[in-house]
CSV table of C-alpha atoms in Angstrom, one decimal:
chain,number,residue,atom,x,y,z
F,1,MET,CA,19.3,-3.5,18.0
F,2,ASP,CA,21.4,0.0,18.0
F,3,ARG,CA,19.8,2.7,15.2
F,4,ALA,CA,21.9,3.7,12.0
F,5,ASP,CA,24.0,6.6,12.8
F,6,ALA,CA,22.3,8.3,10.0
F,7,ALA,CA,23.9,11.3,10.2
F,8,PRO,CA,26.7,11.4,7.0
F,9,ALA,CA,30.5,11.2,7.8
F,10,GLU,CA,32.2,13.0,5.3
F,11,THR,CA,32.0,16.7,4.6
F,12,ARG,CA,29.8,17.4,1.7
F,13,VAL,CA,27.3,20.6,0.6
F,14,ARG,CA,24.4,19.4,0.8
F,15,GLU,CA,22.6,21.9,-1.1
F,16,THR,CA,25.3,20.6,-4.1
F,17,LEU,CA,24.1,17.1,-4.2
F,18,THR,CA,22.4,15.5,-6.6
F,19,PRO,CA,21.7,11.6,-7.5
F,20,GLU,CA,25.4,11.5,-9.5
F,21,THR,CA,27.6,13.1,-6.9
F,22,LEU,CA,26.2,11.3,-4.4
F,23,LEU,CA,26.7,7.9,-5.6
F,24,PRO,CA,29.8,8.4,-7.3
F,25,ASP,CA,30.8,6.3,-10.2
F,26,GLU,CA,33.5,4.6,-8.1
F,27,LEU,CA,31.0,3.8,-5.2
F,28,LEU,CA,28.6,1.8,-7.5
F,29,GLU,CA,31.6,0.1,-8.4
F,30,THR,CA,31.9,-1.2,-5.2
F,31,PHE,CA,28.9,-1.6,-5.2
F,32,ARG,CA,29.1,-3.8,-8.0
F,33,ALA,CA,31.9,-6.3,-7.1
F,34,ARG,CA,30.3,-7.4,-3.9
F,35,ALA,CA,26.6,-7.8,-5.4
F,36,GLY,CA,27.8,-11.4,-6.4
F,37,GLY,CA,29.1,-12.3,-3.5
F,38,TYR,CA,26.1,-11.1,-1.6
F,39,ASP,CA,24.1,-13.3,-4.3
F,40,ARG,CA,26.3,-16.4,-3.7
F,41,GLN,CA,26.1,-16.3,0.6
F,42,ASN,CA,22.5,-15.2,0.6
F,43,ARG,CA,23.5,-12.8,2.7
F,44,PHE,CA,22.5,-8.9,4.2
F,45,PHE,CA,24.4,-6.0,2.2
F,46,ASP,CA,25.8,-5.3,5.6
F,47,GLU,CA,29.2,-3.3,3.7
F,48,ASP,CA,26.5,-2.1,1.5
F,49,PHE,CA,24.1,-0.8,4.4
F,50,ALA,CA,27.5,1.0,6.2
F,51,ASP,CA,28.3,3.0,3.6
F,52,LEU,CA,25.0,4.2,2.5
F,53,VAL,CA,24.1,5.2,6.0
F,54,ARG,CA,27.8,6.7,5.7
F,55,ILE,CA,26.9,8.9,2.6
F,56,GLY,CA,23.6,10.0,4.2
F,57,TYR,CA,21.7,8.1,2.3
F,58,PRO,CA,18.8,7.4,4.7
F,59,LEU,CA,17.7,11.0,4.7
F,60,MET,CA,17.6,11.5,1.1
F,61,LEU,CA,14.0,12.6,1.4
F,62,VAL,CA,14.0,14.2,4.3
F,63,PRO,CA,14.0,17.4,4.4
F,64,ARG,CA,17.2,19.9,5.3
F,65,GLU,CA,15.7,21.7,8.1
F,66,PHE,CA,15.5,18.5,9.9
F,67,GLY,CA,19.1,17.5,9.3
F,68,GLY,CA,18.4,15.3,5.3
F,69,LEU,CA,19.3,15.7,2.1
F,70,GLY,CA,16.5,17.2,1.3
F,71,PHE,CA,15.7,15.2,-2.4
F,72,THR,CA,12.6,15.7,-4.2
F,73,LEU,CA,10.8,12.0,-5.3
F,74,ARG,CA,12.1,12.8,-8.4
F,75,GLN,CA,15.8,12.8,-7.2
F,76,ALA,CA,15.2,10.0,-5.0
F,77,ALA,CA,14.1,8.0,-7.7
F,78,ALA,CA,17.0,8.5,-9.8
F,79,ALA,CA,19.2,7.6,-7.2
F,80,GLN,CA,17.7,4.5,-6.7
F,81,ARG,CA,17.9,3.8,-10.1
F,82,ARG,CA,21.8,4.5,-10.4
F,83,LEU,CA,22.0,1.9,-7.2
F,84,ALA,CA,19.6,-0.8,-8.8
F,85,ALA,CA,22.1,-0.6,-11.8
F,86,ALA,CA,25.0,-1.9,-9.7
F,87,ALA,CA,23.5,-3.5,-7.2
F,88,PRO,CA,19.8,-4.4,-7.6
F,89,ALA,CA,18.9,-6.3,-4.2
F,90,THR,CA,20.8,-3.8,-2.6
F,91,ALA,CA,18.7,-0.9,-3.8
F,92,LEU,CA,15.2,-2.9,-3.5
F,93,GLY,CA,16.0,-3.4,0.2
F,94,PHE,CA,16.7,0.3,0.9
F,95,ASN,CA,13.5,1.1,-1.3
F,96,MET,CA,11.1,0.2,1.7
F,97,HIS,CA,13.0,2.4,4.1
F,98,HIS,CA,12.5,5.5,1.5
F,99,VAL,CA,8.7,4.2,0.8
F,100,LEU,CA,8.1,5.7,4.4
F,101,VAL,CA,10.5,8.7,4.8
F,102,GLY,CA,8.3,9.2,1.1
F,103,VAL,CA,5.2,9.1,2.8
F,104,GLY,CA,6.6,11.7,4.7
F,105,HIS,CA,7.2,13.5,1.9
F,106,THR,CA,3.7,13.5,0.3
F,107,LEU,CA,2.3,14.5,3.6
F,108,ARG,CA,4.4,17.8,4.3
F,109,LEU,CA,3.7,18.8,0.3
F,110,ARG,CA,0.1,18.3,1.5
F,111,GLY,CA,0.9,20.6,4.3
F,112,ASP,CA,0.1,17.7,6.5
F,113,GLU,CA,1.7,17.5,10.6
F,114,ARG,CA,1.9,14.0,10.2
F,115,ALA,CA,5.3,14.4,8.4
F,116,ARG,CA,7.0,15.8,11.2
F,117,GLY,CA,7.1,12.6,13.5
F,118,ILE,CA,8.3,10.6,10.4
F,119,PHE,CA,11.3,13.0,9.3
F,120,GLU,CA,12.2,13.1,12.9
F,121,GLN,CA,12.4,9.0,13.3
F,122,ALA,CA,14.5,8.9,10.4
F,123,ALA,CA,16.4,12.0,11.7
F,124,ALA,CA,17.4,10.3,14.6
F,125,GLY,CA,18.7,7.2,12.6
F,126,GLU,CA,15.7,4.9,12.3
F,127,ILE,CA,15.4,2.7,9.8
F,128,PHE,CA,12.2,1.7,8.5
F,129,ALA,CA,10.9,-1.5,6.9
F,130,PHE,CA,7.8,-2.2,5.0
F,131,GLY,CA,5.2,-4.5,7.0
F,132,ILE,CA,2.4,-5.1,4.4
F,133,SER,CA,2.2,-7.8,2.5
F,134,GLU,CA,1.1,-11.2,3.9
F,135,ALA,CA,0.4,-14.7,2.6
F,136,GLY,CA,-2.8,-15.0,0.8
F,137,ASN,CA,-3.6,-11.3,0.9
F,138,ASN,CA,-4.1,-10.5,-2.8
F,139,ALA,CA,-6.1,-6.9,-1.9
F,140,VAL,CA,-2.6,-5.9,0.1
F,141,LEU,CA,-3.0,-2.5,1.4
F,142,PHE,CA,-6.6,-2.3,1.2
F,143,ASP,CA,-7.6,-5.2,4.1
F,144,ALA,CA,-5.1,-7.3,6.3
F,145,ALA,CA,-5.4,-10.6,7.5
F,146,THR,CA,-3.5,-9.1,10.7
F,147,THR,CA,-5.7,-8.1,13.7
F,148,ALA,CA,-5.5,-5.3,15.9
F,149,GLU,CA,-7.0,-5.1,19.1
F,150,ALA,CA,-7.6,-1.9,20.9
F,151,THR,CA,-6.1,-1.4,24.3
F,152,ALA,CA,-5.6,1.8,26.7
F,153,ASP,CA,-2.4,3.2,25.1
F,154,GLY,CA,-2.5,2.0,21.6
F,155,TYR,CA,-3.7,-1.5,20.0
F,156,ARG,CA,-1.8,-4.8,20.1
F,157,VAL,CA,-1.1,-6.7,16.2
F,158,THR,CA,-1.0,-10.4,15.9
F,159,GLY,CA,-0.3,-12.2,12.6
F,160,THR,CA,2.3,-12.7,9.9
F,161,LYS,CA,4.0,-10.1,7.5
F,162,ILE,CA,5.9,-11.3,4.4
F,163,PHE,CA,8.7,-10.1,2.3
F,164,THR,CA,9.8,-8.0,4.9
F,165,SER,CA,13.3,-6.2,3.3
F,166,LEU,CA,15.5,-4.8,5.6
F,167,SER,CA,15.2,-7.6,8.4
F,168,PRO,CA,18.6,-7.5,9.5
F,169,VAL,CA,18.5,-3.8,10.3
F,170,TRP,CA,14.8,-2.0,10.3
F,171,THR,CA,14.0,-0.5,13.7
F,172,ARG,CA,10.5,0.9,12.4
F,173,LEU,CA,8.1,-1.4,11.1
F,174,ILE,CA,5.2,-0.2,9.3
F,175,VAL,CA,2.2,-2.0,9.9
F,176,HIS,CA,-1.4,-2.3,9.1
F,177,ALA,CA,-4.0,-4.9,10.7
F,178,ARG,CA,-7.8,-5.2,11.4
F,179,ASP,CA,-9.9,-3.9,14.2
F,180,ASP,CA,-13.3,-4.3,13.2
F,181,ALA,CA,-14.8,-3.1,16.6
F,182,ASP,CA,-15.2,0.3,13.8
F,183,PRO,CA,-16.6,-1.1,10.9
F,184,ARG,CA,-16.7,2.2,8.9
F,185,ALA,CA,-12.9,2.3,9.8
F,186,PRO,CA,-11.2,-0.8,10.6
F,187,LEU,CA,-7.8,-0.7,8.9
F,188,VAL,CA,-5.2,0.6,11.2
F,189,PHE,CA,-1.9,1.9,10.0
F,190,GLY,CA,1.3,2.5,12.0
F,191,PHE,CA,4.9,1.7,13.3
F,192,VAL,CA,6.0,-0.8,15.4
F,193,ALA,CA,9.5,-0.6,17.5
F,194,ARG,CA,12.0,-3.7,16.8
F,195,ASP,CA,12.7,-3.9,20.5
F,196,GLU,CA,9.2,-4.9,21.0
F,197,GLU,CA,8.4,-8.0,22.5
F,198,GLY,CA,6.6,-10.3,20.5
F,199,ILE,CA,8.3,-9.9,17.6
F,200,GLU,CA,10.1,-12.8,15.6
F,201,ILE,CA,11.9,-12.9,12.3
F,202,LEU,CA,12.3,-15.6,10.4
F,203,ASP,CA,15.5,-17.1,8.4
F,204,ASP,CA,13.1,-18.2,5.4
F,205,TRP,CA,15.1,-16.0,2.7
F,206,ASP,CA,16.6,-18.4,0.2
F,207,THR,CA,15.3,-17.3,-3.2
F,208,LEU,CA,15.8,-17.3,-6.7
F,209,GLY,CA,17.0,-13.6,-7.0
F,210,MET,CA,17.3,-10.4,-4.8
F,211,ARG,CA,19.0,-12.4,-2.1
F,212,ALA,CA,20.8,-9.8,-0.5
F,213,SER,CA,17.5,-8.0,0.3
F,214,GLN,CA,17.1,-10.3,3.2
F,215,SER,CA,13.3,-10.0,3.2
F,216,ARG,CA,12.2,-12.1,5.9
F,217,SER,CA,9.1,-13.2,7.5
F,218,THR,CA,7.9,-11.1,10.6
F,219,VAL,CA,5.8,-12.8,13.0
F,220,LEU,CA,3.7,-10.3,15.4
F,221,ARG,CA,2.4,-11.9,18.4
F,222,SER,CA,0.3,-9.3,20.5
F,223,VAL,CA,3.1,-6.8,19.5
F,224,ARG,CA,2.4,-3.4,20.6
F,225,LEU,CA,1.9,-0.7,18.7
F,226,PRO,CA,1.6,2.8,21.0
F,227,ALA,CA,-1.1,5.4,20.3
F,228,ASP,CA,1.5,8.1,19.4
F,229,GLN,CA,2.8,5.8,16.2
F,230,VAL,CA,-0.6,5.3,14.7
F,231,LEU,CA,-0.5,7.1,11.1
F,232,THR,CA,-3.9,6.8,10.4
F,233,ARG,CA,-7.5,4.3,10.6
F,234,THR,CA,-9.1,3.5,6.9
F,235,PRO,CA,-12.2,1.7,5.3
F,236,ALA,CA,-10.9,-1.2,3.5
F,237,GLY,CA,-10.7,-1.5,0.1
F,238,PRO,CA,-9.0,2.0,-2.1
F,239,ASN,CA,-9.5,4.9,-0.3
F,240,PRO,CA,-8.1,8.4,-0.8
F,241,ASP,CA,-6.4,8.9,2.8
F,242,PRO,CA,-3.2,10.5,2.5
F,243,VAL,CA,-1.4,8.4,4.1
F,244,VAL,CA,-2.5,4.9,2.3
F,245,TRP,CA,-2.1,7.4,-1.0
F,246,GLY,CA,1.2,8.0,0.2
F,247,VAL,CA,2.3,4.5,0.5
F,248,PHE,CA,0.7,3.4,-2.4
F,249,GLY,CA,2.5,5.8,-4.4
F,250,CYS,CA,5.9,5.5,-3.1
F,251,PHE,CA,6.1,2.2,-3.1
F,252,GLU,CA,5.0,1.9,-7.0
F,253,LEU,CA,7.0,4.7,-8.4
F,254,LEU,CA,10.2,3.7,-6.3
F,255,LEU,CA,9.6,-0.1,-7.9
F,256,ALA,CA,9.5,1.3,-11.1
F,257,ALA,CA,13.1,2.8,-10.5
F,258,VAL,CA,14.4,-0.2,-9.2
F,259,TYR,CA,13.9,-2.1,-12.2
F,260,THR,CA,14.3,0.6,-14.7
F,261,GLY,CA,17.9,0.9,-13.3
F,262,ILE,CA,18.0,-3.1,-13.7
F,263,ALA,CA,16.8,-2.3,-17.7
F,264,ASP,CA,19.6,0.2,-17.4
F,265,ARG,CA,22.1,-2.2,-16.6
F,266,ALA,CA,21.1,-4.3,-18.9
F,267,VAL,CA,21.3,-2.5,-22.0
F,268,GLN,CA,25.1,-1.1,-21.1
F,269,LEU,CA,25.7,-5.2,-20.8
F,270,ALA,CA,24.4,-5.9,-23.5
F,271,ALA,CA,26.5,-3.2,-25.8
F,272,GLU,CA,29.6,-4.5,-24.3
F,273,LEU,CA,29.5,-8.2,-24.8
F,274,ALA,CA,28.0,-7.1,-28.5
F,275,GLY,CA,31.6,-5.3,-28.5
F,276,ALA,CA,33.8,-7.9,-26.6
F,277,ARG,CA,32.5,-11.2,-29.0
F,278,ARG,CA,33.6,-11.8,-32.4
F,279,SER,CA,31.8,-13.8,-35.0
F,280,ARG,CA,34.0,-16.5,-36.5
F,281,ALA,CA,32.3,-16.9,-39.3
F,282,LYS,CA,32.3,-13.3,-40.3
F,283,GLY,CA,35.4,-12.2,-38.6
F,284,ALA,CA,33.7,-8.8,-37.0
F,285,SER,CA,32.7,-8.1,-33.9
F,286,TYR,CA,29.0,-8.9,-32.8
F,287,ALA,CA,28.7,-5.4,-32.3
F,288,GLN,CA,28.4,-4.8,-36.4
F,289,ASP,CA,26.2,-7.7,-36.8
F,290,PRO,CA,22.8,-5.9,-37.6
F,291,ASP,CA,20.3,-8.6,-36.4
F,292,ILE,CA,22.3,-8.1,-32.7
F,293,ARG,CA,22.2,-4.4,-33.3
F,294,TRP,CA,18.5,-4.4,-34.1
F,295,GLN,CA,18.1,-6.5,-31.0
F,296,ILE,CA,20.1,-4.3,-28.6
F,297,ALA,CA,18.2,-1.2,-29.9
F,298,GLU,CA,14.9,-2.8,-29.3
F,299,ALA,CA,16.3,-2.7,-25.6
F,300,ALA,CA,17.5,0.6,-25.4
F,301,LEU,CA,13.8,1.9,-27.1
F,302,LEU,CA,11.8,0.0,-24.4
F,303,ARG,CA,13.9,1.1,-21.6
F,304,ASP,CA,13.6,4.8,-22.7
F,305,GLY,CA,9.7,4.6,-23.0
F,306,VAL,CA,9.4,3.7,-19.2
F,307,GLU,CA,12.1,6.1,-18.0
F,308,LEU,CA,10.0,8.8,-19.6
F,309,GLN,CA,6.9,7.8,-17.7
F,310,LEU,CA,9.3,7.7,-14.3
F,311,ASP,CA,10.1,10.8,-14.3
F,312,ARG,CA,7.1,12.7,-15.3
F,313,LEU,CA,5.3,11.0,-12.9
F,314,THR,CA,7.5,11.8,-10.0
F,315,ALA,CA,7.9,14.9,-11.0
F,316,ASP,CA,3.9,15.0,-10.7
F,317,VAL,CA,4.0,13.7,-6.8
F,318,ASP,CA,6.8,16.4,-5.7
F,319,ALA,CA,4.2,19.1,-7.3
F,320,LEU,CA,1.7,18.6,-4.9
F,321,GLY,CA,-0.2,21.6,-3.4
F,322,SER,CA,1.8,24.0,-5.7
F,323,ALA,CA,-0.1,26.2,-7.5
F,324,GLY,CA,-1.1,24.5,-10.9
F,325,ALA,CA,0.4,20.9,-10.2
F,326,PRO,CA,-1.6,18.3,-12.4
F,327,ASP,CA,-4.4,16.4,-10.5
F,328,HIS,CA,-5.1,13.1,-11.8
F,329,GLY,CA,-7.8,12.6,-9.2
F,330,PRO,CA,-8.6,8.9,-8.9
F,331,ARG,CA,-5.9,8.3,-11.8
F,332,TRP,CA,-3.4,8.6,-9.5
F,333,PHE,CA,-3.4,4.8,-8.1
F,334,LEU,CA,-4.0,3.5,-11.8
F,335,LEU,CA,-1.2,5.6,-12.8
F,336,PHE,CA,0.9,4.6,-10.1
F,337,SER,CA,0.5,1.0,-10.5
F,338,GLY,CA,0.7,1.4,-14.5
F,339,VAL,CA,4.1,2.8,-14.5
F,340,LYS,CA,5.2,-0.2,-12.0
F,341,HIS,CA,3.8,-2.6,-14.2
F,342,ARG,CA,5.3,-1.1,-17.4
F,343,ALA,CA,8.7,-1.2,-15.7
F,344,THR,CA,9.2,-4.5,-14.3
F,345,GLU,CA,7.5,-6.0,-17.2
F,346,THR,CA,9.7,-4.0,-19.7
F,347,ALA,CA,12.7,-4.4,-17.4
F,348,ARG,CA,12.4,-8.6,-17.7
F,349,GLN,CA,12.2,-7.8,-21.6
F,350,VAL,CA,15.4,-6.2,-21.8
F,351,VAL,CA,16.7,-8.1,-19.5
F,352,ASP,CA,15.7,-10.8,-21.9
F,353,ILE,CA,17.3,-9.6,-24.9
F,354,ALA,CA,20.8,-8.9,-23.7
F,355,MET,CA,20.7,-12.6,-22.3
F,356,ARG,CA,20.1,-13.4,-26.0
F,357,THR,CA,22.4,-11.4,-27.6
F,358,SER,CA,25.5,-12.0,-25.5
F,359,GLY,CA,26.4,-15.5,-25.9
F,360,GLY,CA,25.7,-19.0,-24.1
F,361,ALA,CA,28.6,-17.9,-21.3
F,362,GLN,CA,26.2,-16.1,-19.9
F,363,TYR,CA,24.2,-18.9,-19.1
F,364,SER,CA,26.4,-19.9,-16.6
F,365,ARG,CA,26.4,-19.3,-12.9
F,366,GLY,CA,28.0,-16.3,-11.8
F,367,GLY,CA,28.2,-13.6,-14.1
F,368,GLU,CA,26.5,-10.1,-13.6
F,369,LEU,CA,23.9,-10.9,-16.5
F,370,GLU,CA,23.1,-14.0,-15.3
F,371,ARG,CA,22.2,-12.5,-12.2
F,372,LEU,CA,20.3,-9.9,-13.0
F,373,TYR,CA,18.1,-12.2,-15.1
F,374,ARG,CA,17.4,-13.9,-11.7
F,375,ASP,CA,17.2,-10.3,-10.1
F,376,VAL,CA,14.4,-9.1,-12.3
F,377,LEU,CA,12.0,-11.9,-11.9
F,378,ALA,CA,11.1,-10.4,-8.3
F,379,GLY,CA,9.1,-7.7,-10.0
F,380,ILE,CA,6.3,-9.9,-11.1
F,381,TYR,CA,5.4,-10.8,-7.4
F,382,HIS,CA,5.7,-6.9,-6.0
F,383,PRO,CA,1.8,-5.2,-5.5
F,384,SER,CA,0.4,-4.2,-8.2
F,385,ASP,CA,0.7,-7.5,-9.7
F,386,SER,CA,-0.2,-7.9,-13.7
F,387,GLU,CA,-4.1,-9.2,-12.6
F,388,SER,CA,-4.9,-6.4,-10.4
F,389,VAL,CA,-3.4,-3.9,-12.6
F,390,HIS,CA,-5.3,-5.1,-15.8
F,391,ALA,CA,-8.8,-5.5,-13.5
F,392,ALA,CA,-8.4,-2.3,-12.1
F,393,VAL,CA,-8.2,-0.4,-15.1
F,394,ALA,CA,-10.8,-2.4,-16.8
F,395,LYS,CA,-13.1,-2.0,-13.9
F,396,ALA,CA,-12.3,2.0,-14.5
F,397,LEU,CA,-13.3,2.0,-18.5
F,398,LEU,CA,-15.6,-0.7,-18.2
F,399,GLY,CA,-17.7,-0.6,-15.4
F,400,PRO,CA,-17.3,-3.5,-12.2
F,401,LEU,CA,-18.3,-6.8,-13.1
F,402,GLU,CA,-21.8,-7.8,-12.9
F,403,ALA,CA,-22.7,-10.2,-9.8
């Protein structure tokens, strides 16, 4: 597969780019107009992808000295939030590329030279995807069912990864696998190239929502992981390794951004639909109904709380390595998973309120709010799930469970 031409074709002054100028309203309306068709046809967002590559979207978190846009994580989250309000599945799919470039961003802030390899590959047009999730592996990032066998020049990786977003277009897949030859650090993390032998991408994505992400399963049969593409080896279980920290943090924060974008759009749609509908009994717009007004206001209040948390925590990550930067110590992982949990649960509440206030017509297939209702449910399946978040917080507060 050819690498994406990630260099923007449009001439822009990059120093002036913001999430709003990178994703202007007109372009977002184009994405919104396509989203329903992608959903109905259960197909990848090819046209959105081409437009996003054209404006340099894959290079958002790549520093300017490497040819990127030089966004902070806070700015990238804001851009993903804007995109998700127009096309949630497009944003969710692209999230996985941004997570991996985001790892480079956090490594760079720490002064870690491993960032260079990530940035150089992204600048060359590689599209990253996320090959971490495995069926039945509720430890997710902190253990693996996939195996790694050491070779003279790296590893051979065998296993099946699920929920591999960007399946039609990725060129580099981060994988983790277990090599028990070193029991102190059995987990191997690194990038495999799509053109390696032994990779099979299944056509198995036919889901309730987020259909355009085309997050298909990826089967790895003794796939070569070259030594120069290995990012780290770690112990099993939660640990402060900078690569694991970056993957976990960027994954959770950018997911929170996508689902907050869905909440943004749900609030907007609820307000628009209330203004457009009239009560036959009262002879007035539903925007004048006190009960409807209270519910829509409640939806906006819920959304606003998550917005502030997301903004603060992404800014804290961007401050890594600078004087006086917040250091949350072992709470970082709890904060990352907590904001993801609150964002996805809040988005579900907000979309539910929008459905309740917008009339029975929204129950019919094909409307935008009906699609958001299905898309937002995907949030309950992304790590960290509700059970693991609560278990981690309980352990921090109450200590481990007794044997």
